[in-house]
PDB file of C-alpha atoms in Angstrom:
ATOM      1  CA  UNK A 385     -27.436 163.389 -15.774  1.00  0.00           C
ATOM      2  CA  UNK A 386     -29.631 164.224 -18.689  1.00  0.00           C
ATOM      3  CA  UNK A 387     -26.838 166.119 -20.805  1.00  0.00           C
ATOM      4  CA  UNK A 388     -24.919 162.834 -20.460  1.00  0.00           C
ATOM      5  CA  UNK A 389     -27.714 160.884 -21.720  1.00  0.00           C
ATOM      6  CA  UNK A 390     -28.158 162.686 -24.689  1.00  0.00           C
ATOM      7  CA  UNK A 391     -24.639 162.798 -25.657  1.00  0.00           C
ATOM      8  CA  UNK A 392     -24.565 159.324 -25.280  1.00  0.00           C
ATOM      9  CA  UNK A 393     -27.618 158.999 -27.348  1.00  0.00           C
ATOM     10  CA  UNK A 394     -26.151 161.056 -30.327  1.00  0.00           C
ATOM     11  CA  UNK A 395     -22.933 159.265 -30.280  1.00  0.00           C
ATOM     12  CA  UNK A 396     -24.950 156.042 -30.012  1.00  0.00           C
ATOM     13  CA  UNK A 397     -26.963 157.305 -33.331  1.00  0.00           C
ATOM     14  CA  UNK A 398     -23.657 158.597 -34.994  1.00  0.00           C
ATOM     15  CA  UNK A 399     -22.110 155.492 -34.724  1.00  0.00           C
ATOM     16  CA  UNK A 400     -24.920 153.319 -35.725  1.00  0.00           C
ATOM     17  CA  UNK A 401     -25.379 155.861 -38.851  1.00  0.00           C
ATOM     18  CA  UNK A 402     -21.732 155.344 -39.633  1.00  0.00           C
ATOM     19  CA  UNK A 403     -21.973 151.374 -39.538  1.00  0.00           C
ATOM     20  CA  UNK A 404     -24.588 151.181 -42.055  1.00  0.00           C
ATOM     21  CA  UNK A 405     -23.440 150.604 -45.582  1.00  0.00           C
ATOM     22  CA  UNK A 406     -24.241 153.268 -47.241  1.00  0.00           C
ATOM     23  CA  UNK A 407     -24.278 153.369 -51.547  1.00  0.00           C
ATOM     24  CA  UNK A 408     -23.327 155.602 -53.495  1.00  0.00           C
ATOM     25  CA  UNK A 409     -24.901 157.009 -56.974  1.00  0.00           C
ATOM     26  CA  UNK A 410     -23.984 158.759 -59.617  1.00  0.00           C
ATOM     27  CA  UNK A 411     -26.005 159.971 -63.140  1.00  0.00           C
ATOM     28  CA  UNK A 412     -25.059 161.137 -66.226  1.00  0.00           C
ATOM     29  CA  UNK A 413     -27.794 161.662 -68.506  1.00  0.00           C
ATOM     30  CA  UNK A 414     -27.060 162.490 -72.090  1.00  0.00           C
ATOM     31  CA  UNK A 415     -28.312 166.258 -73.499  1.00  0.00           C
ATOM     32  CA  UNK A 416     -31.899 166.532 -73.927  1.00  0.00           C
ATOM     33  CA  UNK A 417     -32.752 163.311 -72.672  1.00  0.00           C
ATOM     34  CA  UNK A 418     -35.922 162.833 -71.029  1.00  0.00           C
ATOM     35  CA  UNK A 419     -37.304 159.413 -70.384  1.00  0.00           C
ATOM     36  CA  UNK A 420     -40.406 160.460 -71.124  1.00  0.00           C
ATOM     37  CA  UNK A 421     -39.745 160.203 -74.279  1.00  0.00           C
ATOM     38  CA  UNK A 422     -39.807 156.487 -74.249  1.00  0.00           C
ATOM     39  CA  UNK A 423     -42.443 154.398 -74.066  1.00  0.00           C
ATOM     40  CA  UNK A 424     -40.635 150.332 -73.985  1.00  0.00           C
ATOM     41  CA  UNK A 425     -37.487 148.568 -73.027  1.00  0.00           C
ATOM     42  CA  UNK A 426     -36.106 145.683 -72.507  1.00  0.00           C
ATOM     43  CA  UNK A 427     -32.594 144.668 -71.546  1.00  0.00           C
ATOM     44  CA  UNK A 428     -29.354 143.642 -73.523  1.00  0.00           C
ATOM     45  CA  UNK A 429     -28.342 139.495 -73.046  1.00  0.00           C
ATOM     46  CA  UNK A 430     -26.120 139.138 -70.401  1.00  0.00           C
ATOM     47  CA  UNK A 431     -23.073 137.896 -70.932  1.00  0.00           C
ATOM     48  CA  UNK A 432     -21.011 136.836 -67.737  1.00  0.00           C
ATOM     49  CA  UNK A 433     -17.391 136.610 -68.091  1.00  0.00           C
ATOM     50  CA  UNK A 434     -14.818 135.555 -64.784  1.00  0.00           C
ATOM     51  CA  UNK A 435     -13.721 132.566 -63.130  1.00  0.00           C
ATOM     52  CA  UNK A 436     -15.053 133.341 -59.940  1.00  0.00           C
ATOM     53  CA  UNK A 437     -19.003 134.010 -60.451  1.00  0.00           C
ATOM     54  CA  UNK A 438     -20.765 132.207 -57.298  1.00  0.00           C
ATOM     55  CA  UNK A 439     -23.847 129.624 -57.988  1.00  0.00           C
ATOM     56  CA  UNK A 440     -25.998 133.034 -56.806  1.00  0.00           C
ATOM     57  CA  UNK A 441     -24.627 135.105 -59.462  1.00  0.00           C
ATOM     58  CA  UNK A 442     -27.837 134.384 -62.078  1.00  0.00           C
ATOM     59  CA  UNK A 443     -30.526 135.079 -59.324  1.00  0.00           C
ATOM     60  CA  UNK A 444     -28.667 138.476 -58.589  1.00  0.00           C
ATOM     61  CA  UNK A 445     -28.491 139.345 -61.916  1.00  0.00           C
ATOM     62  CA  UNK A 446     -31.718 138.686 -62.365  1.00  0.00           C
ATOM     63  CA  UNK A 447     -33.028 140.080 -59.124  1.00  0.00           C
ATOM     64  CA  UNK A 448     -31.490 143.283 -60.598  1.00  0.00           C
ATOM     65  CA  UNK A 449     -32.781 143.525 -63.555  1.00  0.00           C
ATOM     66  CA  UNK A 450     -36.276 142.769 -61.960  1.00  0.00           C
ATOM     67  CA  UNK A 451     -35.719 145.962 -60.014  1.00  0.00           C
ATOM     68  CA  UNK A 452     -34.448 148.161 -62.777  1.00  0.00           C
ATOM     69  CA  UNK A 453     -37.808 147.017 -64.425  1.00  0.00           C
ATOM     70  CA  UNK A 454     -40.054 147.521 -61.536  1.00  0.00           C
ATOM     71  CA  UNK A 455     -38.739 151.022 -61.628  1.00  0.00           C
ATOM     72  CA  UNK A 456     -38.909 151.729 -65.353  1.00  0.00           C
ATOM     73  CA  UNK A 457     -42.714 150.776 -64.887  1.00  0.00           C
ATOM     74  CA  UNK A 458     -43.340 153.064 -62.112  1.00  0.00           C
ATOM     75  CA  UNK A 459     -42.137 155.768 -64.539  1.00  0.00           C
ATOM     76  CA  UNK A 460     -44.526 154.833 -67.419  1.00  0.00           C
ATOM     77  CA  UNK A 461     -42.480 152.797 -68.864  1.00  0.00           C
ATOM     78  CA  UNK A 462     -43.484 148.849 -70.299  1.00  0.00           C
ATOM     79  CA  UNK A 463     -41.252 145.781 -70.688  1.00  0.00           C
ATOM     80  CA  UNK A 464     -41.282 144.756 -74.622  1.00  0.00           C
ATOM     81  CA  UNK A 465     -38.942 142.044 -76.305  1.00  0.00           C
ATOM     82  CA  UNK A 466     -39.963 143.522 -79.974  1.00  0.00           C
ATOM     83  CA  UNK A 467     -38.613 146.571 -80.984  1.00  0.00           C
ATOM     84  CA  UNK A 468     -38.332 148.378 -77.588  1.00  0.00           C
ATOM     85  CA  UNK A 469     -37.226 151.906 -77.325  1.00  0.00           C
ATOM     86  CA  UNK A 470     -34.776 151.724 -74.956  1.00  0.00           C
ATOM     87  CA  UNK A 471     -32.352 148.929 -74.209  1.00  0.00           C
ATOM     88  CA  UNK A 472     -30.520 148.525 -70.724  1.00  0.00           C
ATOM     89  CA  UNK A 473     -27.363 147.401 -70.422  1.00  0.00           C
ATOM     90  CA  UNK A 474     -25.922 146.102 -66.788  1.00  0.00           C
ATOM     91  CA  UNK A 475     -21.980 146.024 -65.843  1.00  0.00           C
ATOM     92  CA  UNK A 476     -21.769 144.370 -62.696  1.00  0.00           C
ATOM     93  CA  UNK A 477     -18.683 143.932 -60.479  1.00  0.00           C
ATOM     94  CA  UNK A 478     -17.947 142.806 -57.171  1.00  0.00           C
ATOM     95  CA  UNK A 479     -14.200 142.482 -55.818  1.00  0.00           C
ATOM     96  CA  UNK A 480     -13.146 141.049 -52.559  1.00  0.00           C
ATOM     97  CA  UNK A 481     -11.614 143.425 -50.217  1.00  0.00           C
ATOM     98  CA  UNK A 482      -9.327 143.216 -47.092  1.00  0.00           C
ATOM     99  CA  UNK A 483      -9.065 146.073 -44.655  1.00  0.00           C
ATOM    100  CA  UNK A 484      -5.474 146.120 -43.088  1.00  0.00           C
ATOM    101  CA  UNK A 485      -3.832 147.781 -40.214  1.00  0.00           C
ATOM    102  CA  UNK A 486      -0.414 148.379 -39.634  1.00  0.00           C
ATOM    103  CA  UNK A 487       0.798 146.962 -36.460  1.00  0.00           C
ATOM    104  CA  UNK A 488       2.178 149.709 -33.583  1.00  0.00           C
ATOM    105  CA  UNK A 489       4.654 149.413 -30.643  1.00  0.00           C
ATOM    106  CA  UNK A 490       2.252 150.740 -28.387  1.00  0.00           C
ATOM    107  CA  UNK A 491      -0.571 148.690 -29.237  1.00  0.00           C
ATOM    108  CA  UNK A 492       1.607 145.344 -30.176  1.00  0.00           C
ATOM    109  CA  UNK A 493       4.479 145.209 -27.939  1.00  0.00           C
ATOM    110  CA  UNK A 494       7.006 142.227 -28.366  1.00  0.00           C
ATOM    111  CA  UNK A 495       6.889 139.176 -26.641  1.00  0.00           C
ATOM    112  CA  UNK A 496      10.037 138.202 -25.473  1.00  0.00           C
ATOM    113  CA  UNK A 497      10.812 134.637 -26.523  1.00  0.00           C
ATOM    114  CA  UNK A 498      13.659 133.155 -24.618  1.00  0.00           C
ATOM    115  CA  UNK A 499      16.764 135.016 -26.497  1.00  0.00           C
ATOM    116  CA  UNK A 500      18.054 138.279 -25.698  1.00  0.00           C
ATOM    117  CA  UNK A 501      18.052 139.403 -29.715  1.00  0.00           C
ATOM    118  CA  UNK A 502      15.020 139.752 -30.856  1.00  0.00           C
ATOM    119  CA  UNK A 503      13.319 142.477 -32.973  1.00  0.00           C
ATOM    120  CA  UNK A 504      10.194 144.307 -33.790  1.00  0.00           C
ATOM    121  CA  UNK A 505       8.945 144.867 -37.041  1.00  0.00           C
ATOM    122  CA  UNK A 506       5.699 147.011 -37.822  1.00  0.00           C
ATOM    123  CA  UNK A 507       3.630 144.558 -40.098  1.00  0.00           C
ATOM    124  CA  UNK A 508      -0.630 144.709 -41.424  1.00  0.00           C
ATOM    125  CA  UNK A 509      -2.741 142.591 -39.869  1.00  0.00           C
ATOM    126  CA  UNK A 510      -6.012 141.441 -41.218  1.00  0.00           C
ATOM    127  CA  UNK A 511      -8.710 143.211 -39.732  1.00  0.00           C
ATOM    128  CA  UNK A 512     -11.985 142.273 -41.880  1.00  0.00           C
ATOM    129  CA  UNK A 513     -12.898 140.924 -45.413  1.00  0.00           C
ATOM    130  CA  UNK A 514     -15.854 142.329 -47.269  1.00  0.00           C
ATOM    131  CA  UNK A 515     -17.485 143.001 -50.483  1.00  0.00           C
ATOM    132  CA  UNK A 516     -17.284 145.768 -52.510  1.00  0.00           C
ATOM    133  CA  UNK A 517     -20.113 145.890 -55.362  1.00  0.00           C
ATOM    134  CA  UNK A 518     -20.700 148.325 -58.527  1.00  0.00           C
ATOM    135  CA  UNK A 519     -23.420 148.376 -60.638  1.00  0.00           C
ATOM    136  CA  UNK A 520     -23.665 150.005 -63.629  1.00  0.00           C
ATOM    137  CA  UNK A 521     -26.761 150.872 -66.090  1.00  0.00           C
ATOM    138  CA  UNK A 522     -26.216 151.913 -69.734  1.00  0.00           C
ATOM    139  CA  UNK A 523     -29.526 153.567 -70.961  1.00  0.00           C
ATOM    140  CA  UNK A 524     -29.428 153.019 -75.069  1.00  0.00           C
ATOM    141  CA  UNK A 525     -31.544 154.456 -77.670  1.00  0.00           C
ATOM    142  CA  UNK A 526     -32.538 151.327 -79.655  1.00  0.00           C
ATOM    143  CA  UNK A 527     -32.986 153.491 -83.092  1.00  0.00           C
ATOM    144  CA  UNK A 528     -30.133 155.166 -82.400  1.00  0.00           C
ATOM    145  CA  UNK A 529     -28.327 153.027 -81.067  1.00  0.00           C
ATOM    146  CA  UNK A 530     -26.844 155.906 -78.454  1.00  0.00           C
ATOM    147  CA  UNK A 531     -26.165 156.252 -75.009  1.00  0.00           C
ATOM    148  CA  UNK A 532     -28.655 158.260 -73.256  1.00  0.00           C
ATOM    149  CA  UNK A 533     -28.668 157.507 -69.830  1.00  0.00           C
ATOM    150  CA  UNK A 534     -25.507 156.158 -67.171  1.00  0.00           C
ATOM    151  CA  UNK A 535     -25.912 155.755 -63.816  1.00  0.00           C
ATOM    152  CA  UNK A 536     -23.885 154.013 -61.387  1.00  0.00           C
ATOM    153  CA  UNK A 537     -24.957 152.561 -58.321  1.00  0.00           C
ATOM    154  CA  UNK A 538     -21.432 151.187 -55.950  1.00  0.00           C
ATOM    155  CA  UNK A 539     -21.313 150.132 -51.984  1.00  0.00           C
ATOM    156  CA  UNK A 540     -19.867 147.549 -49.785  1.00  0.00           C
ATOM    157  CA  UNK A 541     -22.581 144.403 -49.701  1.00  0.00           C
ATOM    158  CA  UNK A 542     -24.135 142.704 -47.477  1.00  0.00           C
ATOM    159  CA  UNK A 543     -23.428 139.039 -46.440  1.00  0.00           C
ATOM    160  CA  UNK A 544     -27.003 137.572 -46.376  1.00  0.00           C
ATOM    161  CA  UNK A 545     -28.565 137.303 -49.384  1.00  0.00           C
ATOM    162  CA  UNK A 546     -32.422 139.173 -48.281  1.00  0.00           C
ATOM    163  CA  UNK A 547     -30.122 141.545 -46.950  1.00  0.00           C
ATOM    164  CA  UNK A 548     -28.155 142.177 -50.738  1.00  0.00           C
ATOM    165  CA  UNK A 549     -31.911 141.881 -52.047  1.00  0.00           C
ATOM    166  CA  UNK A 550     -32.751 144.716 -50.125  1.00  0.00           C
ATOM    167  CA  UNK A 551     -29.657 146.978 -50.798  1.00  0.00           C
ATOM    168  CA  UNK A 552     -30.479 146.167 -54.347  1.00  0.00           C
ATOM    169  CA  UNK A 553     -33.472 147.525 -54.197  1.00  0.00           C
ATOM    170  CA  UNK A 554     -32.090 150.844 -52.116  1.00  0.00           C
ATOM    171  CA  UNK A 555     -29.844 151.112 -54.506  1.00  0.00           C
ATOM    172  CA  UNK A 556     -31.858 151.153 -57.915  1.00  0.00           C
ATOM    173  CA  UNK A 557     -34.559 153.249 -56.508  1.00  0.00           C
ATOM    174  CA  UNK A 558     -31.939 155.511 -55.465  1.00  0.00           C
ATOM    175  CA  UNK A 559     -30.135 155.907 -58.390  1.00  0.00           C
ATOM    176  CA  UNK A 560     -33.594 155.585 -60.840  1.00  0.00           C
ATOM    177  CA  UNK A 561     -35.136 158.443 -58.400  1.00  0.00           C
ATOM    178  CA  UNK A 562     -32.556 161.188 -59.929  1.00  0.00           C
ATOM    179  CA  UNK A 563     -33.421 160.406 -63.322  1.00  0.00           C
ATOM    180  CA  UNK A 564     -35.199 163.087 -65.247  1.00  0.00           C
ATOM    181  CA  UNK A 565     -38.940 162.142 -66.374  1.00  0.00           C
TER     182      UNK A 565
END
């Protein structure tokens, strides 16, 4: 009774683990750089291009770049509008996704209809609609005027907006977290 217990308990925890969205990083940091180096930043103007941007897009955006500064300041760094060292650069994008299946004999049989000549045809079906996110930060030497520092932060979002606030934040400390001081 207690072996079953547990194995139900670790495929509980599996499957729980595997239904979290879970984000992805990557970092590329430029030879020799150290951000240590730095002492200011401050971030390019954003400039939003698409059809499609949401009425929450500009409180995002600027949720994000809230974050990125909240973690540039936990590494010594300070926001400056004149003359900063470093200037960060956000590429955002978020693209609606549909998962599909493909229908099966087995699992959707025909329904017969009234006439004897019918036919089944294997066809997707919708199974969910989500949102896949990227976000990507551009590092630049303001003397320079060089790339120093790319990271990339991607993941399927969340529908609630504390929820994206949160994954946000998971994110960028994530992805700021492998940068070299």
């Amino acid at each position: 009774m207690k072996t079953s217990f547990y194995l139900f308990f670790l495929v509980l925890v599996i499957f729980l683990a595997a239904c979290s969205p879970s984000i992805q990083t990557s970092t590329e940091p430029a030879e020799n750089f150290r951000l240590s180096d730095y002492q200011t930043f401050d971030f390019f103007k954003v400039d939003a291009s698409g059809g499609g941007l949401g009425p929450g897009y500009r409180t995002q955006v600027s949720y994000i770049q809230d974050e990125i500064a909240r973690q540039l300041e936990q590494r010594g760094l300070r926001r400056s509008s004149t003359d900063p060292d470093l200037l960060v650069n956000l590429g955002i994008v978020v693209r609606d996704t549909v998962q599909t299946r493909e229908t099966d004999i087995r699992t959707d049989p025909p329904r017969y209809v009234g006439q004897r000549r019918y036919t089944w045809k294997t066809r997707e079906v919708v199974v969910r609609r989500y949102k896949e996110g990227s976000i990507s930060v551009h590092l630049v030497d303001n003397d320079r005027n060089e790339l120093v520092w790319r990271g990339t932060a991607e993941g399927v979002l969340e529908e609630r907006t504390p929820k994206i606030q949160e994954q946000i934040s998971e994110g960028m400390q994530e992805l700021f977290s492998q940068i070299q001081q």
